[in-house]
mmCIF file of C-alpha atoms in Angstrom:
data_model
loop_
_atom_site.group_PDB
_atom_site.id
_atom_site.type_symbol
_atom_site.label_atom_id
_atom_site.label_comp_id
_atom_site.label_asym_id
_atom_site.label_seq_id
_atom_site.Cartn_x
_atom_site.Cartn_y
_atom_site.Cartn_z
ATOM 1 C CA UNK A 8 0.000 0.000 0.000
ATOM 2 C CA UNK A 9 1.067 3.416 -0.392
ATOM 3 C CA UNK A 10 0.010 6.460 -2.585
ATOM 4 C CA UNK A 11 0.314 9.819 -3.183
ATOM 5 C CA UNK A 12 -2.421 12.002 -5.364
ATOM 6 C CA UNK A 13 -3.488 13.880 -8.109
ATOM 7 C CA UNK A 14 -3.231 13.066 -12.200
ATOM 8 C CA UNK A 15 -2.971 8.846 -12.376
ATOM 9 C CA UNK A 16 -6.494 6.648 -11.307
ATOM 10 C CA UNK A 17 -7.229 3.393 -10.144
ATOM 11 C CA UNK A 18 -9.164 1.313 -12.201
ATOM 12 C CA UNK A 19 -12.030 -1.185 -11.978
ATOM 13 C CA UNK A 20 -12.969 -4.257 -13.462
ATOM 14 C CA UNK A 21 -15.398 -5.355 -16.483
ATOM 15 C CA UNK A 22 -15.793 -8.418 -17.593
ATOM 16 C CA UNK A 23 -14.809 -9.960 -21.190
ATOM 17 C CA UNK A 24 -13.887 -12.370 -23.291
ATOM 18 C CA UNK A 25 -10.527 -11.123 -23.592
ATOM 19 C CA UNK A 26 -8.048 -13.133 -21.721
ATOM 20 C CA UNK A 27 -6.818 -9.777 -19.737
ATOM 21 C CA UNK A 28 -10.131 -7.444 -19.242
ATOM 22 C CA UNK A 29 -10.228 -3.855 -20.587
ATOM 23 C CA UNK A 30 -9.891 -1.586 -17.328
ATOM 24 C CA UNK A 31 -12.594 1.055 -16.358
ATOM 25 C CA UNK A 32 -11.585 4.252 -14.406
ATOM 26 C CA UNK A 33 -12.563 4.040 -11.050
ATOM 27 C CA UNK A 34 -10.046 6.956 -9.790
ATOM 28 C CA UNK A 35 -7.911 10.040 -10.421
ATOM 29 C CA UNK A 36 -4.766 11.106 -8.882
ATOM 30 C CA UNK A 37 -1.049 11.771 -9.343
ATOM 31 C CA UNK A 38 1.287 9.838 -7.244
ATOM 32 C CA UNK A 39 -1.024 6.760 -7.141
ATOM 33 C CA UNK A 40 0.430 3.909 -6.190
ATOM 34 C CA UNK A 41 -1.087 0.597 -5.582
ATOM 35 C CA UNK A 42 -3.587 -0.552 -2.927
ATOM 36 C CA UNK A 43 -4.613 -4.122 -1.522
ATOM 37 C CA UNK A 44 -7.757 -5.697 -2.134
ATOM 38 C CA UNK A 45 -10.501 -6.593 0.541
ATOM 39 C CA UNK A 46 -11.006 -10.225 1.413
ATOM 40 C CA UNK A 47 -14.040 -10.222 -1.072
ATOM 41 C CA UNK A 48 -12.098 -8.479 -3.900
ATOM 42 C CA UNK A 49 -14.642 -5.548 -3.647
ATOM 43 C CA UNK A 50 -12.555 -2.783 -2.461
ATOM 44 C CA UNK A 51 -9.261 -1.550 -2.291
ATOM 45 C CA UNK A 52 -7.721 0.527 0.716
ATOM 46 C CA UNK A 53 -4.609 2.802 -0.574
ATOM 47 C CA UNK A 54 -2.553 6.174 0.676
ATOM 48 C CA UNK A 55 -3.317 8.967 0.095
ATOM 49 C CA UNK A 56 -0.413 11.779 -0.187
ATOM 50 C CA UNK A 57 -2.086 15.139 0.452
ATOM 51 C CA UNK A 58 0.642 17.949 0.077
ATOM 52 C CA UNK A 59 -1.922 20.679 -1.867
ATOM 53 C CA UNK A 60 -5.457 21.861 -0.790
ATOM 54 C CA UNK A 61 -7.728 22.122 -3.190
ATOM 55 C CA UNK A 62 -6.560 24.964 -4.960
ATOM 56 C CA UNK A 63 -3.851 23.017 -5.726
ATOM 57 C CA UNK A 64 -1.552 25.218 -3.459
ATOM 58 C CA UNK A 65 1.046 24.142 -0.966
ATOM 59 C CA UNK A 66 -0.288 22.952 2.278
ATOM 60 C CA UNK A 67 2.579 23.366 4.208
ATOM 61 C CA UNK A 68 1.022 20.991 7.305
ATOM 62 C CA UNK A 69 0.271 18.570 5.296
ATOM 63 C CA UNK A 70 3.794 17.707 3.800
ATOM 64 C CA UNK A 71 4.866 14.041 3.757
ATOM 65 C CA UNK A 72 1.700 12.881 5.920
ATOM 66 C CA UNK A 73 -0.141 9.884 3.998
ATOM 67 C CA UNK A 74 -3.478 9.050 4.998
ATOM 68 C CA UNK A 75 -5.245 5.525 4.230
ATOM 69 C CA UNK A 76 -7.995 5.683 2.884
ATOM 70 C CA UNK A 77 -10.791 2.964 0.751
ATOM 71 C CA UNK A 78 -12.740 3.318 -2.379
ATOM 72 C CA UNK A 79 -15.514 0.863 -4.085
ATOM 73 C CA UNK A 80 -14.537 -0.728 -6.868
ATOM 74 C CA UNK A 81 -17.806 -0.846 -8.298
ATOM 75 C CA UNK A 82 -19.363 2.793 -6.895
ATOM 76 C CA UNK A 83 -16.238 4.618 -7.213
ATOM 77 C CA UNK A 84 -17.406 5.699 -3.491
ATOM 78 C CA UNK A 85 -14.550 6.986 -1.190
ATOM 79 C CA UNK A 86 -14.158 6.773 2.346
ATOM 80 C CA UNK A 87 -13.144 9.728 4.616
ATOM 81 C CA UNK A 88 -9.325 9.487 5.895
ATOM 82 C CA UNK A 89 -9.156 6.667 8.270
ATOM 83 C CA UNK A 90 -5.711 6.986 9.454
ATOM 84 C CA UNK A 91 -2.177 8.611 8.852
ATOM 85 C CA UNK A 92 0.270 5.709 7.200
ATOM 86 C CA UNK A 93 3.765 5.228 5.739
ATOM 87 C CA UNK A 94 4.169 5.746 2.389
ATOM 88 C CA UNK A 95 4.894 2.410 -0.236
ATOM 89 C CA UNK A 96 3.063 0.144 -1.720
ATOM 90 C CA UNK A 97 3.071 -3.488 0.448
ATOM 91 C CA UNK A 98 3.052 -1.372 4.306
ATOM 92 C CA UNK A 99 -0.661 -2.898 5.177
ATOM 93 C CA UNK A 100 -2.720 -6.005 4.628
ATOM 94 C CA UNK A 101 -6.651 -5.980 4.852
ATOM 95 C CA UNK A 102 -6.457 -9.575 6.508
ATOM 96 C CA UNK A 103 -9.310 -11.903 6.598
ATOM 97 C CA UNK A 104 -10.588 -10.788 10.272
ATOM 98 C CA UNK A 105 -11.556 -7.541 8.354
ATOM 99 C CA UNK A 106 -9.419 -5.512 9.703
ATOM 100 C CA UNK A 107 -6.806 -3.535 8.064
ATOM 101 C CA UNK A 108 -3.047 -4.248 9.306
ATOM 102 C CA UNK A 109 -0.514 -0.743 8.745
ATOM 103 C CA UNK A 110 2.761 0.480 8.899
ATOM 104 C CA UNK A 111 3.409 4.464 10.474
ATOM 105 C CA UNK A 112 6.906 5.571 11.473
ATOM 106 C CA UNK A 113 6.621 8.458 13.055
ATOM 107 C CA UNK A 114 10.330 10.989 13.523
ATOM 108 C CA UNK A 115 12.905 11.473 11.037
ATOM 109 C CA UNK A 116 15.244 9.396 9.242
ATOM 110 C CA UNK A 117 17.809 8.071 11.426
ATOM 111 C CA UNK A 118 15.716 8.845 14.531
ATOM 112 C CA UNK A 119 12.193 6.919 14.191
ATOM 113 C CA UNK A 120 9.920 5.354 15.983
ATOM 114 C CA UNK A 121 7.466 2.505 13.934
ATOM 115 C CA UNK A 122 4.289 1.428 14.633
ATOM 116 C CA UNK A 123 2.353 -1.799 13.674
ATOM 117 C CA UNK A 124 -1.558 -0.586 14.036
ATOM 118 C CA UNK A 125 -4.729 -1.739 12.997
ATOM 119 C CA UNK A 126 -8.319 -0.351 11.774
ATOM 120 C CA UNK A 127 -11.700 -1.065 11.137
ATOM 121 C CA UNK A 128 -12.691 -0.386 7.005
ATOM 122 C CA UNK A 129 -15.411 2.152 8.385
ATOM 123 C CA UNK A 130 -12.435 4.233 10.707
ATOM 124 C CA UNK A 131 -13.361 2.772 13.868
ATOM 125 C CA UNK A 132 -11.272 0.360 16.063
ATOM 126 C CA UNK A 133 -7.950 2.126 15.948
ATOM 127 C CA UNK A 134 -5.068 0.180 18.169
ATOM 128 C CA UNK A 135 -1.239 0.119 18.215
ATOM 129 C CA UNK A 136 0.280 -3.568 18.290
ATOM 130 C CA UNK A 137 3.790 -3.042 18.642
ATOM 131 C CA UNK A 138 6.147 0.094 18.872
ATOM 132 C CA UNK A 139 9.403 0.162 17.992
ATOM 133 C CA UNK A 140 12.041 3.393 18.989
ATOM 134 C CA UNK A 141 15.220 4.744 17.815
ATOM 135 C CA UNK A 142 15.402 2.856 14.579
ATOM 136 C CA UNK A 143 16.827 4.402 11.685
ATOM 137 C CA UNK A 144 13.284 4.028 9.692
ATOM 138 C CA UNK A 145 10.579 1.432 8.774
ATOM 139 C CA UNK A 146 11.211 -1.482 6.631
ATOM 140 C CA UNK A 147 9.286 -2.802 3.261
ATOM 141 C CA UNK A 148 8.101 -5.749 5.229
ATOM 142 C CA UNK A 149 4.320 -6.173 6.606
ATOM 143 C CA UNK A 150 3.185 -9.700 6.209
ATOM 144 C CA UNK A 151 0.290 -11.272 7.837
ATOM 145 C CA UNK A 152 0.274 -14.749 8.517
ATOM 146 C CA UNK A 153 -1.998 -17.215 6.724
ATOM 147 C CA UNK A 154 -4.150 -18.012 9.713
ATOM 148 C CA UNK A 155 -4.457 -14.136 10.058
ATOM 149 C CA UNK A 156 -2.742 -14.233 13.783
ATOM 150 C CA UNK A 157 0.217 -12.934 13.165
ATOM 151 C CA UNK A 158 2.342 -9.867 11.633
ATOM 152 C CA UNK A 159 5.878 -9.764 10.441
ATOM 153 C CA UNK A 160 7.400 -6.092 10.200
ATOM 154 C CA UNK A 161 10.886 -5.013 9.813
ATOM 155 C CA UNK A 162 12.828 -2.043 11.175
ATOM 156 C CA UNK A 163 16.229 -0.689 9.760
ATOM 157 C CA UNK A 164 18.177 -0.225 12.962
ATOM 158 C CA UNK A 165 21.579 2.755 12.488
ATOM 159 C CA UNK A 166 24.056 0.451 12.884
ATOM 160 C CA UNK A 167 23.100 -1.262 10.111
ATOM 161 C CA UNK A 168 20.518 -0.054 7.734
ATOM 162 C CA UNK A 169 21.441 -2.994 4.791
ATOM 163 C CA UNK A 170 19.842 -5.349 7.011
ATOM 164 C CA UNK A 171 16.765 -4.790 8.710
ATOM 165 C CA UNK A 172 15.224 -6.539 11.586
ATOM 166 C CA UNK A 173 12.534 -8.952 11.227
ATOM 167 C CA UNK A 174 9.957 -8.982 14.054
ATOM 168 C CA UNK A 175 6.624 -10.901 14.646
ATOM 169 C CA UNK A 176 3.999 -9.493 16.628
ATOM 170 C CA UNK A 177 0.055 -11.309 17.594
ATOM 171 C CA UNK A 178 -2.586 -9.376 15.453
ATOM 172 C CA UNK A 179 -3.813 -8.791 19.265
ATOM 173 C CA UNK A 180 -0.624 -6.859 20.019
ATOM 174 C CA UNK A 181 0.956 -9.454 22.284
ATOM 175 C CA UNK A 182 4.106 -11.694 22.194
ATOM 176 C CA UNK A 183 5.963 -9.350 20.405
ATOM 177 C CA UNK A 184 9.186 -11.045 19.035
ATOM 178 C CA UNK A 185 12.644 -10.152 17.378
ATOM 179 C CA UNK A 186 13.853 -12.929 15.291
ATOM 180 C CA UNK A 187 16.738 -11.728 13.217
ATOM 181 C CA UNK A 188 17.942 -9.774 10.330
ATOM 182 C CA UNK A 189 16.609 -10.650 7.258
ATOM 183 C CA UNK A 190 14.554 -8.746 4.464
ATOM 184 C CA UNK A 191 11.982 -10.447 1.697
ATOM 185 C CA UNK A 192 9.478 -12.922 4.427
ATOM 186 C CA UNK A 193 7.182 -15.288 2.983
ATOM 187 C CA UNK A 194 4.809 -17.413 5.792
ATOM 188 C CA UNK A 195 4.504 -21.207 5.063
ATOM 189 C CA UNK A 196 1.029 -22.242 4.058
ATOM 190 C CA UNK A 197 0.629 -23.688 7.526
ATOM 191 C CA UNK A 198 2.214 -20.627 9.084
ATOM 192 C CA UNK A 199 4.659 -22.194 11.319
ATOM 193 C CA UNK A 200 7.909 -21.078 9.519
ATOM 194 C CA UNK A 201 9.451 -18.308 7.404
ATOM 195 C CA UNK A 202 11.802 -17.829 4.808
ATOM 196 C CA UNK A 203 13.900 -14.998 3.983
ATOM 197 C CA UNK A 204 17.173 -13.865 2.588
ATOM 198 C CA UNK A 205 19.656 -12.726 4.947
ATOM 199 C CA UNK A 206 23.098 -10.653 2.967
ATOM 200 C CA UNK A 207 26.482 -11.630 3.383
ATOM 201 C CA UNK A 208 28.632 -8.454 3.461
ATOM 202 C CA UNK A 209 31.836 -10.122 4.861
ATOM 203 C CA UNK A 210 34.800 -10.737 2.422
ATOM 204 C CA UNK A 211 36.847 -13.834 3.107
ATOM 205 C CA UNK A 212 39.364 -11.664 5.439
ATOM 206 C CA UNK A 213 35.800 -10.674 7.484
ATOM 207 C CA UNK A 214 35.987 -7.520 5.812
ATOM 208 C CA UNK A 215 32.761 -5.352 5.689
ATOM 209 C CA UNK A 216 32.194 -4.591 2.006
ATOM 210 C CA UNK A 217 28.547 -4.637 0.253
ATOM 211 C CA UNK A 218 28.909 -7.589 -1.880
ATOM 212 C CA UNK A 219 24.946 -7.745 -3.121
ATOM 213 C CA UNK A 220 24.695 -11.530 -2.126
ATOM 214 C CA UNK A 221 22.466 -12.957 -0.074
ATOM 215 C CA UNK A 222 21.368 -16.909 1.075
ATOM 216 C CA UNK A 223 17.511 -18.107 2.040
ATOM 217 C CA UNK A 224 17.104 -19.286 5.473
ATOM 218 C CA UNK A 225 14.344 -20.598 7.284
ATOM 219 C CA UNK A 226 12.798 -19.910 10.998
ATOM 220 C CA UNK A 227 10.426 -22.068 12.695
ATOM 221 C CA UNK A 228 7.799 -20.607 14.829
ATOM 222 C CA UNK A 229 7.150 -23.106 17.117
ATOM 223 C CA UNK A 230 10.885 -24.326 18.076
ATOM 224 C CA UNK A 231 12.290 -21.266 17.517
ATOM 225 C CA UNK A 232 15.172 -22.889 15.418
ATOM 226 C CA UNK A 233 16.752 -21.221 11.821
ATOM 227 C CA UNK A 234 18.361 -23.021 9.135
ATOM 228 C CA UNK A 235 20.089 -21.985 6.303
ATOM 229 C CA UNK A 236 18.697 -23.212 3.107
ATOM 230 C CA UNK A 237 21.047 -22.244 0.066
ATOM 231 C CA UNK A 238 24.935 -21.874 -0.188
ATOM 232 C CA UNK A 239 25.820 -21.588 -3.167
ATOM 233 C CA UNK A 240 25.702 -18.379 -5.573
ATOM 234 C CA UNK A 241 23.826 -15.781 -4.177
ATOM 235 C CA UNK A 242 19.878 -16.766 -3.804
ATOM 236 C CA UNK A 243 17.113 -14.198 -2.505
ATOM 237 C CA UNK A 244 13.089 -13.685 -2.436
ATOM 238 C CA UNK A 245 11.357 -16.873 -1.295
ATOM 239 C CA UNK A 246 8.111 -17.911 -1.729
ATOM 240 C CA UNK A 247 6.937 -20.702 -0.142
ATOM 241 C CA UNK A 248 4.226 -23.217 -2.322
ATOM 242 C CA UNK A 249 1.718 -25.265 -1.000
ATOM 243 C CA UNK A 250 3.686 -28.224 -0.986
ATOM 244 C CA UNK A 251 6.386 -26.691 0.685
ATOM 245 C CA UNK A 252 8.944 -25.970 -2.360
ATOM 246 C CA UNK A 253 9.881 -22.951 -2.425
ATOM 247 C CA UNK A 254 10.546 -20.486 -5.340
ATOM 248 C CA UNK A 255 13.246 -18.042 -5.487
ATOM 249 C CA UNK A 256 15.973 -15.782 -7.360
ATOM 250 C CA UNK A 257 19.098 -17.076 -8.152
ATOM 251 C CA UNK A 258 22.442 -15.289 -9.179
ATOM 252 C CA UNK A 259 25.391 -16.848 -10.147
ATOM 253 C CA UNK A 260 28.801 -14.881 -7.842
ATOM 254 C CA UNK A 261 31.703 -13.825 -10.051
ATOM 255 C CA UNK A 262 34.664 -12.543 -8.115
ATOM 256 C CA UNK A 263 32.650 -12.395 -4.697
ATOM 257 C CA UNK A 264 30.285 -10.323 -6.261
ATOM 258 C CA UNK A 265 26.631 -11.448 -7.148
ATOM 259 C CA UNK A 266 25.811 -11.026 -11.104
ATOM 260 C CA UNK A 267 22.314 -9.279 -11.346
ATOM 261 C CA UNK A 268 22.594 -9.368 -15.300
ATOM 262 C CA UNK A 269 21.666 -13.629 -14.745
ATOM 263 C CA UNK A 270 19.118 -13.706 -11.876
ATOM 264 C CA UNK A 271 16.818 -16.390 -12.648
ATOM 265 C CA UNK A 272 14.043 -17.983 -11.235
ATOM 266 C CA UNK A 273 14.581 -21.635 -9.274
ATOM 267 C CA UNK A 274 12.671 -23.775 -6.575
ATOM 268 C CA UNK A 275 13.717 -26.006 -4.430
ATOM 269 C CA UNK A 276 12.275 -28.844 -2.028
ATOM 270 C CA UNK A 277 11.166 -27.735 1.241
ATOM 271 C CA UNK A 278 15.102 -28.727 2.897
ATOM 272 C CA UNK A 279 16.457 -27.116 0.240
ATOM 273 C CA UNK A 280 17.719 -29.748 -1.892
ATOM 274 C CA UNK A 281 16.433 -30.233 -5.464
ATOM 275 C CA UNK A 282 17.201 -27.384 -7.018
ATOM 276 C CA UNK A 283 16.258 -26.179 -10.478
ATOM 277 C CA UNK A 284 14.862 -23.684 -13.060
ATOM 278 C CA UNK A 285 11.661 -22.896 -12.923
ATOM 279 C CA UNK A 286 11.513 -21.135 -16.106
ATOM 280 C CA UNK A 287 11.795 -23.161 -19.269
ATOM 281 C CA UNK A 288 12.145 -20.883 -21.611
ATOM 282 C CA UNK A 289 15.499 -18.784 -22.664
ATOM 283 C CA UNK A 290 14.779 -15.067 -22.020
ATOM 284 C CA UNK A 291 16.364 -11.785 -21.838
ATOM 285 C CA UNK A 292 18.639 -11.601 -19.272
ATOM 286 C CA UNK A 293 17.707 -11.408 -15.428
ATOM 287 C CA UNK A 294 14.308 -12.465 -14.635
ATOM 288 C CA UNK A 295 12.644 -10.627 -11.739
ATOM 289 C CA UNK A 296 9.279 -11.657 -9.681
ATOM 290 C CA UNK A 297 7.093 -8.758 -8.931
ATOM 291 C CA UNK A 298 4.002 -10.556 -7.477
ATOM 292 C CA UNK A 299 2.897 -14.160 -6.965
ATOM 293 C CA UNK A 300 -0.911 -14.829 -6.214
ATOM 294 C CA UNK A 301 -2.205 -15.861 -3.038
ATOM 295 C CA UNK A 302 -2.671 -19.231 -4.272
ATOM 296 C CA UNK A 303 0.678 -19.729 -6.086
ATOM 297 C CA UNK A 304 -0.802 -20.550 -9.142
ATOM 298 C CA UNK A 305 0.539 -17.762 -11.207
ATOM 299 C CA UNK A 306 3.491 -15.486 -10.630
ATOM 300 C CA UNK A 307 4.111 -12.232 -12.555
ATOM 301 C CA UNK A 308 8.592 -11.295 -13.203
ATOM 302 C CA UNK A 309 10.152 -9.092 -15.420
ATOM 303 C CA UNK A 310 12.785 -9.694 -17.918
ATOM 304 C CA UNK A 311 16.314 -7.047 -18.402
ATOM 305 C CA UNK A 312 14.818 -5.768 -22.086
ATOM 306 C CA UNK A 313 11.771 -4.599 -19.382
ATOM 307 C CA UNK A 314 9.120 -7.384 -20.253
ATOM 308 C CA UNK A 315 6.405 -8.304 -18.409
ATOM 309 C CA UNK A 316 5.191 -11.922 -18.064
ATOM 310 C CA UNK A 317 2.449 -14.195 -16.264
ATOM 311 C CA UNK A 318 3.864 -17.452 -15.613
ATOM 312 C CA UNK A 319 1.685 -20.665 -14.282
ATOM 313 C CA UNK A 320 3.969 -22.130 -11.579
ATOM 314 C CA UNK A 321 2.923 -25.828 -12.121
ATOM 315 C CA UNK A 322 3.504 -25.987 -16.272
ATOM 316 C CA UNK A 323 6.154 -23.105 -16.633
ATOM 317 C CA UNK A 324 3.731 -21.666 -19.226
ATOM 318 C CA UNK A 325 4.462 -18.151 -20.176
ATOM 319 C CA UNK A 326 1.899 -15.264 -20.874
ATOM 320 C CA UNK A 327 3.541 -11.830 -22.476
ATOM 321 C CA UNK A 328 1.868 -8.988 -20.462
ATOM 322 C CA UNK A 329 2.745 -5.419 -21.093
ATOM 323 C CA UNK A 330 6.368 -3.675 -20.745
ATOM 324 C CA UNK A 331 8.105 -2.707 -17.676
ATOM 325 C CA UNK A 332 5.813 0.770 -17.650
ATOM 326 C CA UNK A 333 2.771 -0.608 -18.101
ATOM 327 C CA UNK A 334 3.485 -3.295 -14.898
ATOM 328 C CA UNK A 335 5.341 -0.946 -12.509
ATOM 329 C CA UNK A 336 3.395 -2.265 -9.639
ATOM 330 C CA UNK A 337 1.513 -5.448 -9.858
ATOM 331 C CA UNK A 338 -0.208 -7.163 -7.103
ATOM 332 C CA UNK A 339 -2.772 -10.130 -7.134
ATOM 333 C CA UNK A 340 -6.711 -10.024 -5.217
ATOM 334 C CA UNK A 341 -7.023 -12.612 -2.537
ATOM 335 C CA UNK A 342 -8.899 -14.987 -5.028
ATOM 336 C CA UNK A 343 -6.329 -15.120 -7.276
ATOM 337 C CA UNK A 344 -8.388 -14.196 -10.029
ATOM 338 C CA UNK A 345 -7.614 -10.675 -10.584
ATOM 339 C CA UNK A 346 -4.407 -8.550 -11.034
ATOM 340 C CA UNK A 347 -4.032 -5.195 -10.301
ATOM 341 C CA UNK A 348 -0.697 -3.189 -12.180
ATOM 342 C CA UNK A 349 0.198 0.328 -12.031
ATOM 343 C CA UNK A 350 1.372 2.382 -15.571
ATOM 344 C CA UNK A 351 3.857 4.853 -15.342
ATOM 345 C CA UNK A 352 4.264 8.282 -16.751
ATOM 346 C CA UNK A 353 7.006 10.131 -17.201
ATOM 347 C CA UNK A 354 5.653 13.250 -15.094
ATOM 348 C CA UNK A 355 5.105 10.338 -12.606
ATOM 349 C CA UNK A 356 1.425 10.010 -13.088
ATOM 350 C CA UNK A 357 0.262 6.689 -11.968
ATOM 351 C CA UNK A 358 -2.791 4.986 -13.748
ATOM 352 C CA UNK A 359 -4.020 1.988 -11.582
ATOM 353 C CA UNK A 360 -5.456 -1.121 -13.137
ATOM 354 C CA UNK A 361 -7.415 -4.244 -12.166
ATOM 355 C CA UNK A 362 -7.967 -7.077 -14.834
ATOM 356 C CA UNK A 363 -8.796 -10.504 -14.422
ATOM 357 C CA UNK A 364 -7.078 -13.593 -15.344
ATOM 358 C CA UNK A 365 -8.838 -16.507 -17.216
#
């Protein structure tokens, strides 16, 4: 989630018998970026960045405050300002219990204080579940868990703002827990482990130096236990499947430095053993997930020459989508059904869309 407004929109769906449904305006706004879906797919909660009045003059107070905020995807109706938020797309969930799960870091860069909170859809119901001080800012992690009783959230801490904390929290606010550093978190279907890449910035003389590679490891929520998972290369962004492979990035490491230009897509069996290509087919260069639906039927990557494509997990089948512009932002509804992708302009107007898969 995240968002800032005034020229893009955000877009509803119609049906057709297109393979990829023709979008229908549902907002306006510059600075859009893209929101997460309700439980039933039927609306969409976003920020909102409010820095002019409606004159379109500076408001001075209102200066890098975000405010949450919902809209109907099939009234266009838009709700009052429920809360302030951070800014950035993937900061809050609108989990299953019907309540929606937010990031706010309150301070300044370097000196922060971050807040996991929660709210009812209609603005009611407003509760901080964990506060976290003197960290150098918020980090791009807020995942709930599967069963919807848990949060993960990271914080960048000063002494080391390459690598974040992870924590866990209770969506009731209690048993707050720091597990390590680590960035990228994906929840097991049963949602008693995570995964999630952990950098290696150490040279072989234990020299500090920022190397770009990181390994998957593994954390069990019940015994409290992590394992690493890869060792070789330099391997990043799990997802976990329903059978417990997991799908990830993979770079090959030239000269103790990880080669971006080859990233490609693998999986591997739950222990880590197994591994392969996911992709079949021979692309342009690095391949680069974006989204993967709830169900982990589909995932959506983009290639170096800035392609776009949907690819079904179980077959490898490919589906050309759009250019790198067109698919900025993607993100998939809770059914799996529908994608939603943000085009970008060069005066950074942001048109939101949601389209359905067949």
């Amino acid at each position: 989630l995240g968002g800032l407004v005034a020229f893009g929109g955000y877009y509803a769906f119609r049906q057709t018998s297109s393979p990829v449904s023709r979008p229908v305006k549902l907002y306006g706004g510059r600075w859009d970026e893209l929101g997460v879906f309700s439980p039933d797919s039927k609306k969409m909660a976003y920020s909102e960045w409010v820095d002019v009045n409606r004159n379109g003059e500076l408001d001075e107070s209102e200066i890098d405050k975000t405010y949450l905020r919902i809209i109907d995807v099939k009234t266009k109706k838009k709700s009052e300002r429920l809360a302030e938020v951070a800014i950035a797309h993937g900061y809050a969930n609108w989990n299953s219990d019907n309540k929606i799960y937010f990031r706010y870091v309150k301070g300044k860069l370097g000196d922060s204080t971050v807040y996991i909170s929660r709210i009812n859809p209609d603005g009611t119901g407003l509760k901080h579940l964990a506060k976290i001080e003197n960290c150098y800012g918020g980090a791009g992690l807020n995942l709930v868990s599967p069963k919807g009783d848990r949060i993960v959230f990271g914080t960048s801490q000063r002494e080391d703002i390459l690598q974040p904390y992870i924590w866990i929290v209770d969506t009731s606010g209690k048993n707050i827990k720091k597990i390590g550093k680590g960035v990228a978190v994906s929840f097991s279907y049963d949602g008693t482990k995570i995964a999630f890449e952990r950098r290696e910035d150490t040279n072989k003389n234990g020299v500090m130096e920022n190397k770009d590679i990181s390994q998957i490891f593994e954390y069990d929520l019940e015994t409290e236990k992590e394992k690493q998972l890869t060792f070789r290369g330099s391997n990043f962004q799990p997802y976990y499947l329903p059978n417990g492979e997991i799908i990830y990035h993979h770079d090959e490491v030239i000269e103790e430095k990880a080669d971006f230009m080859k990233t490609k897509i693998h999986v591997m069996n739950a222990d880590g053993s197994n591994t392969r290509r996911l992709t079949k087919k021979e692309l342009n260069g690095y391949e680069q997930i974006k989204a993967i639906s709830p169900d982990r039927r589909y995932l959506i990557f983009v290639t170096r020459d800035g392609q776009n494509y949907l690819m079904e997990t179980a077959t490898s089948e490919l589906k050309k989508l759009g250019s790198r512009i067109d698919y900025f932002e993607v993100s998939f509804s809770p059914d799996s059904k529908k994608i939603a992708h943000v085009k970008l302009y060069r005066n950074y107007r942001k048109d939101i869309y949601v389209r359905n898969i067949k």
